[in-house]
mmCIF file of C-alpha atoms in Angstrom:
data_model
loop_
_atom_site.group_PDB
_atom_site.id
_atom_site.type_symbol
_atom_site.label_atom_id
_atom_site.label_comp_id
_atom_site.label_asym_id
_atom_site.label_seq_id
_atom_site.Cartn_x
_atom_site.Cartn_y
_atom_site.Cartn_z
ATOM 1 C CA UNK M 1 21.533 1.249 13.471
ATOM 2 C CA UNK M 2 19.931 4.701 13.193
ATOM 3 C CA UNK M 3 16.712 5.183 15.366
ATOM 4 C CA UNK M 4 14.326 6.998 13.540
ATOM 5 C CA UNK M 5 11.002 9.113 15.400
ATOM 6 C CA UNK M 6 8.184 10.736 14.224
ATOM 7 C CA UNK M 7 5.860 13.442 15.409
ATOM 8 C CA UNK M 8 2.706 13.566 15.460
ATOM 9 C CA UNK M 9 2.280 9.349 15.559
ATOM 10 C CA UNK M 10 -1.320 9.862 14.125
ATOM 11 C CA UNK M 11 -4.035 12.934 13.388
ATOM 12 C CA UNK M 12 -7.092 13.550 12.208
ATOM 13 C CA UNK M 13 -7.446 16.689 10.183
ATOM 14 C CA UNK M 14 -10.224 18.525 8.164
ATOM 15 C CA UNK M 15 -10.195 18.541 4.078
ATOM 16 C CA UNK M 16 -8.599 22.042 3.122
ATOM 17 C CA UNK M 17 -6.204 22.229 5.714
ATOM 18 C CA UNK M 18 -2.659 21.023 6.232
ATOM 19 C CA UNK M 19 -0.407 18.759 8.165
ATOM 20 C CA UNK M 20 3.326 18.842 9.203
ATOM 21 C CA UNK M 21 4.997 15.604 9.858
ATOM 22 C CA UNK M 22 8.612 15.488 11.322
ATOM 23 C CA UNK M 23 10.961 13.209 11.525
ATOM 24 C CA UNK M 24 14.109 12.703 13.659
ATOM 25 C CA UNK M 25 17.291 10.397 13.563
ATOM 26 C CA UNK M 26 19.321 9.556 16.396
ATOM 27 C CA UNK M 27 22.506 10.199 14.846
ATOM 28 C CA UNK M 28 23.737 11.763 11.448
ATOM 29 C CA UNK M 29 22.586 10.038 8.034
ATOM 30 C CA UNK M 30 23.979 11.444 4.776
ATOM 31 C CA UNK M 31 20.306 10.553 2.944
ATOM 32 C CA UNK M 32 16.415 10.878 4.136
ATOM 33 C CA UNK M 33 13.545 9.378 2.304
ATOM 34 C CA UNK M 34 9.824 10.218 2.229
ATOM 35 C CA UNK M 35 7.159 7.403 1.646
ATOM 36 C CA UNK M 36 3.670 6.774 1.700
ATOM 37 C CA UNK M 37 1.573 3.652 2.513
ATOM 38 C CA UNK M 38 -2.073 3.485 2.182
ATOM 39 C CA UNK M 39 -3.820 1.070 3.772
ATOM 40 C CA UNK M 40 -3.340 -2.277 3.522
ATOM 41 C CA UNK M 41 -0.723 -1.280 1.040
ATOM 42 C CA UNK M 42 3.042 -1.327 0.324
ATOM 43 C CA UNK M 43 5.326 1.789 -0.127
ATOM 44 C CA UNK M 44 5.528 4.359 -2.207
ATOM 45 C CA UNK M 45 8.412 6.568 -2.668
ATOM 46 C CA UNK M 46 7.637 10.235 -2.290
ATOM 47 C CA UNK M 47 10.768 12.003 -2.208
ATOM 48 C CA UNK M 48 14.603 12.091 -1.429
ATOM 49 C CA UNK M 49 14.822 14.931 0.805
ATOM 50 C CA UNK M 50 17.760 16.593 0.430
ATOM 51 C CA UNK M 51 19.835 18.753 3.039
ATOM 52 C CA UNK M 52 20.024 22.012 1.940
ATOM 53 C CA UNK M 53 18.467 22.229 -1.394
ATOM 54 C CA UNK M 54 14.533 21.648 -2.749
ATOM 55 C CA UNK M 55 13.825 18.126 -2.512
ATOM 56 C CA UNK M 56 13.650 15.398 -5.096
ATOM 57 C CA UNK M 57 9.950 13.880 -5.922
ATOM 58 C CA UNK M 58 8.897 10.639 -7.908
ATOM 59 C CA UNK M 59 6.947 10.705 -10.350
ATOM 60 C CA UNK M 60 3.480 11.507 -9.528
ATOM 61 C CA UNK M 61 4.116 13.854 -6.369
ATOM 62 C CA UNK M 62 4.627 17.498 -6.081
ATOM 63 C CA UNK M 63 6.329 20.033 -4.353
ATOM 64 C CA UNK M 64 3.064 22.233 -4.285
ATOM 65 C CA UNK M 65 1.667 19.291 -2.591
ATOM 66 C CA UNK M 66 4.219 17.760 -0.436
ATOM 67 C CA UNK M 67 6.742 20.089 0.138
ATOM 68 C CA UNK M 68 9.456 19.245 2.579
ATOM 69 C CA UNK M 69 12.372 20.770 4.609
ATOM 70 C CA UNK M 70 15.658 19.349 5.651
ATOM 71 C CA UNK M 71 17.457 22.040 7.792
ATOM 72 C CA UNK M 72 20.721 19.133 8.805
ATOM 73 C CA UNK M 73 21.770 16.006 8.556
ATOM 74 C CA UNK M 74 19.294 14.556 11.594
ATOM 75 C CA UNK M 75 16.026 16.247 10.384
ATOM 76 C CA UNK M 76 13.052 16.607 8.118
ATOM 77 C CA UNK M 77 9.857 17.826 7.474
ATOM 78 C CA UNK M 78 6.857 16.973 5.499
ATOM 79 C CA UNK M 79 3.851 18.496 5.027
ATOM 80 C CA UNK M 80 0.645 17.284 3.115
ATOM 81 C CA UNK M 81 -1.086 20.682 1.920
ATOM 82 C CA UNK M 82 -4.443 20.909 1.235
ATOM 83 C CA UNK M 83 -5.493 17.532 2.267
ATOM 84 C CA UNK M 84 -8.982 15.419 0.888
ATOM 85 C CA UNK M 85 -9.407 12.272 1.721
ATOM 86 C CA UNK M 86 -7.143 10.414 -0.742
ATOM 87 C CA UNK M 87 -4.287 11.896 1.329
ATOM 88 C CA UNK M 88 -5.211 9.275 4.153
ATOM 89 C CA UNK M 89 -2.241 7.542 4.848
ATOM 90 C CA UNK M 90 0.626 5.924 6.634
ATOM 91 C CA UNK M 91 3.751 8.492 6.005
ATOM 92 C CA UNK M 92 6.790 7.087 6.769
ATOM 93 C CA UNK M 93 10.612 8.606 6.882
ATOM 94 C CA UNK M 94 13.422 6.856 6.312
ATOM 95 C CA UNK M 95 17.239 7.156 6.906
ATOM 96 C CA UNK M 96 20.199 5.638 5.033
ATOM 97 C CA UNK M 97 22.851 3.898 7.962
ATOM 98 C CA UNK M 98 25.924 1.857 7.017
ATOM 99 C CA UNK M 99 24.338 1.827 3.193
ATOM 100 C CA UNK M 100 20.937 0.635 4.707
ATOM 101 C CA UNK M 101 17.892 2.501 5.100
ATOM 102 C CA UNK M 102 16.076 2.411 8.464
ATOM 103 C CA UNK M 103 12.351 3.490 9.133
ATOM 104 C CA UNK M 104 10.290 5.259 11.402
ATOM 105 C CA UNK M 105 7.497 4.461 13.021
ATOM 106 C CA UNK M 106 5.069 6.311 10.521
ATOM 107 C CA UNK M 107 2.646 8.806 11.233
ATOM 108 C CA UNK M 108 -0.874 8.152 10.812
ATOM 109 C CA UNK M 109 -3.128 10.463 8.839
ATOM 110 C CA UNK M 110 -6.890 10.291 9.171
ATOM 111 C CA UNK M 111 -8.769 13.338 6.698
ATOM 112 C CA UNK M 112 -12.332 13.983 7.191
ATOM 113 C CA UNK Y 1 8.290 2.937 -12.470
ATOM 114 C CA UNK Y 2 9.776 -0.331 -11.400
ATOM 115 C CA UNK Y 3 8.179 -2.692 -10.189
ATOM 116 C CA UNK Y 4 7.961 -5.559 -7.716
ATOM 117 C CA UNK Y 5 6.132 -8.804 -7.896
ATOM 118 C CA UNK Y 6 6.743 -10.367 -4.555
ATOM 119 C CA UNK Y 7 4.205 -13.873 -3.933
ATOM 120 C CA UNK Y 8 3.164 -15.140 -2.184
ATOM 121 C CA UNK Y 9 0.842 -12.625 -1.264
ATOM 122 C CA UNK Y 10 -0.077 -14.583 2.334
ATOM 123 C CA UNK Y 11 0.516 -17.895 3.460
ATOM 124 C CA UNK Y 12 -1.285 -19.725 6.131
ATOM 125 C CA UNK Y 13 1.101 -21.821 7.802
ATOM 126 C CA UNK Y 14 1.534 -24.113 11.116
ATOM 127 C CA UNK Y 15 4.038 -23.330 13.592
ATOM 128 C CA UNK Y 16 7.255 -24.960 13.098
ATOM 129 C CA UNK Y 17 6.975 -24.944 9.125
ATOM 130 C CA UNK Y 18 9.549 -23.389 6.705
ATOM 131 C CA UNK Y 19 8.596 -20.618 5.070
ATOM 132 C CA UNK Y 20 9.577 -19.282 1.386
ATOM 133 C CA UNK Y 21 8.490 -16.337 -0.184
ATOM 134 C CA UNK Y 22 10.344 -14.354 -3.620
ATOM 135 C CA UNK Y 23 10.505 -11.354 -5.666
ATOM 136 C CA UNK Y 24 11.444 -10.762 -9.615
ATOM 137 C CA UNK Y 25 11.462 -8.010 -11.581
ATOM 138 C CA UNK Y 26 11.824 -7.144 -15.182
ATOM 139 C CA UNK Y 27 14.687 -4.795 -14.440
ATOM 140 C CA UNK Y 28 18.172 -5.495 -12.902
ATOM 141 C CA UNK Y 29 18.426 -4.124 -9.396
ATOM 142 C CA UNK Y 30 21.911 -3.841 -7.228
ATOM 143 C CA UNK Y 31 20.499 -4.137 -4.089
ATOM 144 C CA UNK Y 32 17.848 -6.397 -2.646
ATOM 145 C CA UNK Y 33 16.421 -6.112 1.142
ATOM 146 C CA UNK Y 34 13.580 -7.757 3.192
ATOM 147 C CA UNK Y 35 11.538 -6.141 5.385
ATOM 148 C CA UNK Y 36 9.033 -6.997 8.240
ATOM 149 C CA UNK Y 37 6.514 -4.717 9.451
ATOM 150 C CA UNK Y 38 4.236 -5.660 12.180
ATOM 151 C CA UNK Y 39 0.790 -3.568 12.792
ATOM 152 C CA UNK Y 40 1.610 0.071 13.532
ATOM 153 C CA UNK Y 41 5.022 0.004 13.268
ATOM 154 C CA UNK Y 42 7.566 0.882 10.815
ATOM 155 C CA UNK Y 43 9.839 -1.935 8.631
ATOM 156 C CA UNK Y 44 12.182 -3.419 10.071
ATOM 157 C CA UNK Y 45 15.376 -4.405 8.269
ATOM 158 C CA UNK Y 46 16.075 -7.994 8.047
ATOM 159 C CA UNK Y 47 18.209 -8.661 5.561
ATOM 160 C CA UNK Y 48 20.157 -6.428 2.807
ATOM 161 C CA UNK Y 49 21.759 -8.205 -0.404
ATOM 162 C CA UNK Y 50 24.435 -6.213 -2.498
ATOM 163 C CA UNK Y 51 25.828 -9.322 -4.528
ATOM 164 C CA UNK Y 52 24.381 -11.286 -7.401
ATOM 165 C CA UNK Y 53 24.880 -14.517 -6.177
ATOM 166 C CA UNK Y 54 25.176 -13.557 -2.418
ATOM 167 C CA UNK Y 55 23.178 -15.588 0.020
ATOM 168 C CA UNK Y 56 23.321 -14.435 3.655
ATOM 169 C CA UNK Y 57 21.544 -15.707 7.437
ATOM 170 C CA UNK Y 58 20.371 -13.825 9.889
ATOM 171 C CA UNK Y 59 19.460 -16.285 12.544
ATOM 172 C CA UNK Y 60 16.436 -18.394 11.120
ATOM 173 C CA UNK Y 61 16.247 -16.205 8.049
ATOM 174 C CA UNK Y 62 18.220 -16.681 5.110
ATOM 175 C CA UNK Y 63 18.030 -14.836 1.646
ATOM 176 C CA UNK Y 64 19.710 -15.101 -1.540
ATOM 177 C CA UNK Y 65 20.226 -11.920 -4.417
ATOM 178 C CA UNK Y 66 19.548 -14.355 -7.434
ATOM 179 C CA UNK Y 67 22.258 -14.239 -10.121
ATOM 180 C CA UNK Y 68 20.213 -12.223 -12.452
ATOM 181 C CA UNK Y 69 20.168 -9.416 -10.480
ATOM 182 C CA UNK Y 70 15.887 -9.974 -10.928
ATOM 183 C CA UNK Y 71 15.234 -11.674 -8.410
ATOM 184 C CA UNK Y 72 15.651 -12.874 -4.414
ATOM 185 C CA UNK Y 73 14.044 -14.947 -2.091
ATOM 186 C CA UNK Y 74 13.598 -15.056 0.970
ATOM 187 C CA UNK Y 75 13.469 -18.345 3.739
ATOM 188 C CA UNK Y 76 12.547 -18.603 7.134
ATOM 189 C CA UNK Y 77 12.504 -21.949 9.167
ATOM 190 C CA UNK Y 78 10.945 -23.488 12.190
ATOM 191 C CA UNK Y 79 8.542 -20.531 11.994
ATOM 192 C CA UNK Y 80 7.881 -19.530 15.443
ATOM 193 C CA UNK Y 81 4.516 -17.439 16.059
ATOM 194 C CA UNK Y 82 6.495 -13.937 16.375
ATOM 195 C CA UNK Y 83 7.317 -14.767 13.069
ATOM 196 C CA UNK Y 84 3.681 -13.081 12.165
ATOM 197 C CA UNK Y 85 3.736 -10.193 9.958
ATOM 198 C CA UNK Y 86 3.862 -8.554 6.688
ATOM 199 C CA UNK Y 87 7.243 -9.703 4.568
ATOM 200 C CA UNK Y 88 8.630 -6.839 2.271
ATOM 201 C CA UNK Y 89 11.109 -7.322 -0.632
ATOM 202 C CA UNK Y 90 12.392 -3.843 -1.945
ATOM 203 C CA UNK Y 91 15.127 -3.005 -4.262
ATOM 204 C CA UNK Y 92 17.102 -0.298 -5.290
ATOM 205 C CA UNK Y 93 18.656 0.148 -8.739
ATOM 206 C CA UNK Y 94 21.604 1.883 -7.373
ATOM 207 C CA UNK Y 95 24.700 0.497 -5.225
ATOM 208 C CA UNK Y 96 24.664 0.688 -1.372
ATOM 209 C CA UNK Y 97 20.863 1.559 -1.156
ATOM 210 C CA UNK Y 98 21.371 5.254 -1.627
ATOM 211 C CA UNK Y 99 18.430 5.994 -3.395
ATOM 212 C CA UNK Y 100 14.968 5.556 -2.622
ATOM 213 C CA UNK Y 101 13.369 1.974 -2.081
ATOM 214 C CA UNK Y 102 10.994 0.500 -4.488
ATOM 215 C CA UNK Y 103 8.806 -1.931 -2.661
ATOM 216 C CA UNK Y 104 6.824 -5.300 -3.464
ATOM 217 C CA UNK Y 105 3.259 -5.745 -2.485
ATOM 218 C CA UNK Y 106 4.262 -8.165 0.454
ATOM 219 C CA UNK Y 107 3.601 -11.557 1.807
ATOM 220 C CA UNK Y 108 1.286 -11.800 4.853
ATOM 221 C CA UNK Y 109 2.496 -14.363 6.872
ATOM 222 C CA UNK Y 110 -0.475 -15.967 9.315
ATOM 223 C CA UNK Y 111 0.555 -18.545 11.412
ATOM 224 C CA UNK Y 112 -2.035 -21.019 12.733
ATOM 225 C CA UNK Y 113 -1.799 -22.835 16.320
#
């Protein structure tokens, strides 16, 4: 199965600004997911990030808000823009393997 | 959206028990997988489903994608105390899990000594 990392593994950032998260598979996956899990929480869906073309959001989440990058088939981006405190979170990416998605480790996000 | 209801949502147990735990929904979904995520970490993939009907073992585990298409459960015996965790059911509504994941609430599984 893919292996899946993320970068930073957890920060603590300042209301107003905003926050990069990247995400990195091992080998070649044709689709890369976005979620969200607040503490003490299940998953959310965020978005289907798509290679090569704007991203696809569930309902509820924005582009203004969470836009995101995927340059190739091994790599993403998301960014959380103009964070408050609501925004803290566990953001996890996934990757879809063999028809089954595989996670990262999540990246910890701590807003003052 | 659709939703999950996964129960239960913890279950003290004693090392050595058998464990069950399910999900349903009020819409069909073509795939079913369970998850375990342990603190910090990201799920981990235990079992995927893409069969009404279709019950499958992974070592202690075994699951079945209930012939509705609404509903799975999920078994683990002789629980064993790395066994601790949070249990995930998600679902997707399309074949071979290519869109995103919609999640249940989970089942916190505490085992006592």
């Amino acid at each position: 199965s893919a292996v899946i990392s993320q970068k930073p593994s957890r920060d603590i950032c300042q209301r107003g600004t905003s926050l990069t998260i990247q995400c990195q598979v091992d080998s070649q996956v044709t689709m890369m997911f976005w979620y969200r899990q607040q503490p003490g929480q299940s998953l959310t869906l965020i978005a289907t990030a798509n290679q090569g073309s704007e991203a696809t959001y569930e309902s509820g989440f924005v582009i203004d808000k969470f836009p995101i990058s995927r340059p190739n088939l091994t790599f993403s981006t998301l960014t959380v823009s103009n964070m408050s405190p609501e925004d803290s979170s566990i953001y996890l990416c996934s990757g879809l393997d063999n028809n089954e998605q595989f996670f990262g480790p999540g990246t910890r996000l701590t807003v003052l | 959206g659709q939703q999950l209801n996964q129960s239960p949502q913890s279950m003290f147990i004693q090392e050595g028990e058998d464990v069950s735990m399910n999900c349903t929904s009020s819409s069909i979904f073509n795939t079913w997988l369970w998850y375990k995520q342990d603190p910090g970490e990201g799920p981990v993939l235990l079992i995927a489903l893409y069969k009404a009907g279709e019950l499958t073992s992974n070592g202690r585990l075994t699951a079945q994608f209930g012939i509705t298409r609404k509903d799975s459960f999920l078994n683990i015996s002789a629980s064993i105390p790395s066994d601790v965790g949070i249990y995930f059911c998600a679902g997707t509504l399309t074949g071979g899990g290519a869109d995103g994941l919609t999640f249940g609430k989970g089942t916190h599984l505490i085992i006592q000594p």
